[in-house]
Amino acid sequence: YLRPGPQADVSIHFVEGIDTKPQKDHFSHIFGPDLRFSTLVSCFTCFTVNVIYFGSMYAFPQIIKGLHASTTPTLMLVYGSLWGVTGNLLSIPVGLYVDRRPSTTVVGTLLVLSILAITVS
C-alpha cells in the first residue's frame, strides 16, 4: 500500500550496475544539512529501542524470579510476549493513518512510562 505523496513522481525501479560513488559521498549526503537532523533522530531512536528491547530481554527474567506472584515466571513472560504481539498488530493501522512524529512521540512516552512502572513496582 503506497500513499501518493510528494515523491509520487520518483522512479522505484532498480537499476543494475556498480555504485561508483565513494562512501564519503553517501555519508556527506545523509549527514548533510538537509538530512542531518532526520539521520540523528533515526539513529537515536534505533539505539534507544534496541537498548530497551534487549535490556528488557536480559532484565525481566531476573526481576521476575524475585517476585512472589500467583503465576509462574514463564507464564508472566508469555503474557508479556502476547502484549507485544498486540502492540505490533495495533501499530499497523497507526502506521497507516497517523503521522510519523506524533506516533513516535506516543510510543516513546509509553515506553518511558512502562519502564518507570516496572522500576517503581
Short mmCIF file of C-alpha atoms in Angstrom, two decimals, residues 10-114:
data_model
loop_
_atom_site.label_atom_id
_atom_site.label_comp_id
_atom_site.label_asym_id
_atom_site.label_seq_id
_atom_site.Cartn_x
_atom_site.Cartn_y
_atom_site.Cartn_z
CA VAL A 10 10.13 9.27 -8.27
CA SER A 11 11.07 6.07 -10.07
CA ILE A 12 11.32 3.00 -7.83
CA HIS A 13 12.79 0.70 -10.47
CA PHE A 14 16.07 -0.99 -9.60
CA VAL A 15 18.99 -0.02 -11.81
CA GLU A 16 21.67 -2.66 -12.15
CA GLY A 17 25.25 -1.59 -12.01
CA ILE A 18 28.06 -0.83 -9.66
CA ASP A 19 27.88 2.18 -7.38
CA THR A 20 30.99 4.12 -8.25
CA LYS A 21 30.49 6.89 -5.71
CA PRO A 22 32.87 6.77 -2.76
CA GLN A 23 31.42 6.02 0.68
CA LYS A 24 32.28 9.55 1.76
CA ASP A 25 29.72 10.96 -0.69
CA HIS A 26 26.97 8.80 0.77
CA PHE A 27 27.79 9.86 4.33
CA SER A 28 28.06 13.51 3.34
CA HIS A 29 24.57 13.23 1.86
CA ILE A 30 22.85 11.68 4.89
CA PHE A 31 24.79 13.86 7.37
CA GLY A 32 24.45 16.96 5.18
CA PRO A 33 22.40 19.99 6.21
CA ASP A 34 19.16 18.65 4.68
CA LEU A 35 19.14 15.21 6.33
CA ARG A 36 21.36 15.65 9.40
CA PHE A 37 18.54 16.06 11.93
CA SER A 38 16.49 13.17 10.49
CA THR A 39 19.55 10.91 10.42
CA LEU A 40 20.50 11.68 14.02
CA VAL A 41 16.92 11.24 15.26
CA SER A 42 16.67 7.90 13.42
CA CYS A 43 19.99 6.73 14.91
CA PHE A 44 18.96 7.78 18.42
CA THR A 45 15.55 6.14 18.08
CA CYS A 46 17.03 2.88 16.79
CA PHE A 47 19.62 2.85 19.59
CA THR A 48 17.00 3.55 22.27
CA VAL A 49 14.56 0.92 21.05
CA ASN A 50 17.32 -1.71 20.87
CA VAL A 51 18.63 -0.87 24.36
CA ILE A 52 15.11 -1.08 25.79
CA TYR A 53 14.24 -4.32 23.97
CA PHE A 54 17.46 -6.23 24.63
CA GLY A 55 17.81 -4.75 28.12
CA SER A 56 14.31 -5.94 28.90
CA MET A 57 15.04 -9.39 27.49
CA TYR A 58 18.00 -9.59 29.88
CA ALA A 59 16.41 -7.97 32.94
CA PHE A 60 12.86 -9.34 33.01
CA PRO A 61 13.76 -12.97 33.76
CA GLN A 62 15.98 -11.80 36.62
CA ILE A 63 13.33 -9.46 38.03
CA ILE A 64 10.52 -11.99 37.71
CA LYS A 65 12.48 -14.62 39.66
CA GLY A 66 12.37 -12.37 42.72
CA LEU A 67 8.65 -11.67 42.53
CA HIS A 68 6.17 -13.59 44.59
CA ALA A 69 3.30 -13.75 42.12
CA SER A 70 0.33 -16.05 41.80
CA THR A 71 1.60 -17.36 38.43
CA THR A 72 4.89 -18.77 37.21
CA PRO A 73 7.64 -16.55 35.76
CA THR A 74 7.37 -18.38 32.44
CA LEU A 75 3.68 -17.61 32.16
CA MET A 76 4.36 -13.97 33.01
CA LEU A 77 6.86 -13.76 30.13
CA VAL A 78 4.33 -15.39 27.79
CA TYR A 79 1.72 -12.79 28.79
CA GLY A 80 4.27 -10.05 28.11
CA SER A 81 5.01 -11.51 24.68
CA LEU A 82 1.30 -11.61 23.88
CA TRP A 83 1.04 -7.92 24.76
CA GLY A 84 3.97 -7.36 22.39
CA VAL A 85 2.08 -9.08 19.58
CA THR A 86 -0.97 -6.96 20.38
CA GLY A 87 1.17 -3.84 20.20
CA ASN A 88 2.61 -4.88 16.84
CA LEU A 89 -0.88 -5.51 15.45
CA LEU A 90 -2.00 -2.11 16.72
CA SER A 91 0.99 -0.45 15.07
CA ILE A 92 -0.25 -1.42 11.58
CA PRO A 93 -3.28 0.90 11.46
CA VAL A 94 -1.41 3.55 13.44
CA GLY A 95 1.41 3.45 10.88
CA LEU A 96 -1.05 3.72 8.02
CA TYR A 97 -3.23 6.54 9.33
CA VAL A 98 -1.21 8.55 11.85
CA ASP A 99 1.74 10.79 11.03
CA ARG A 100 5.18 9.55 11.99
CA ARG A 101 6.07 12.24 14.52
CA PRO A 102 3.04 12.01 16.82
CA SER A 103 3.10 8.22 16.76
CA THR A 104 6.82 8.17 17.61
CA THR A 105 6.19 10.63 20.45
CA VAL A 106 3.37 8.49 21.85
CA VAL A 107 5.46 5.31 21.61
CA GLY A 108 8.41 6.97 23.35
CA THR A 109 6.17 8.29 26.11
CA LEU A 110 4.55 4.90 26.64
CA LEU A 111 7.96 3.21 26.74
CA VAL A 112 9.19 5.63 29.40
CA LEU A 113 6.01 5.15 31.45
CA SER A 114 6.20 1.36 31.22
#
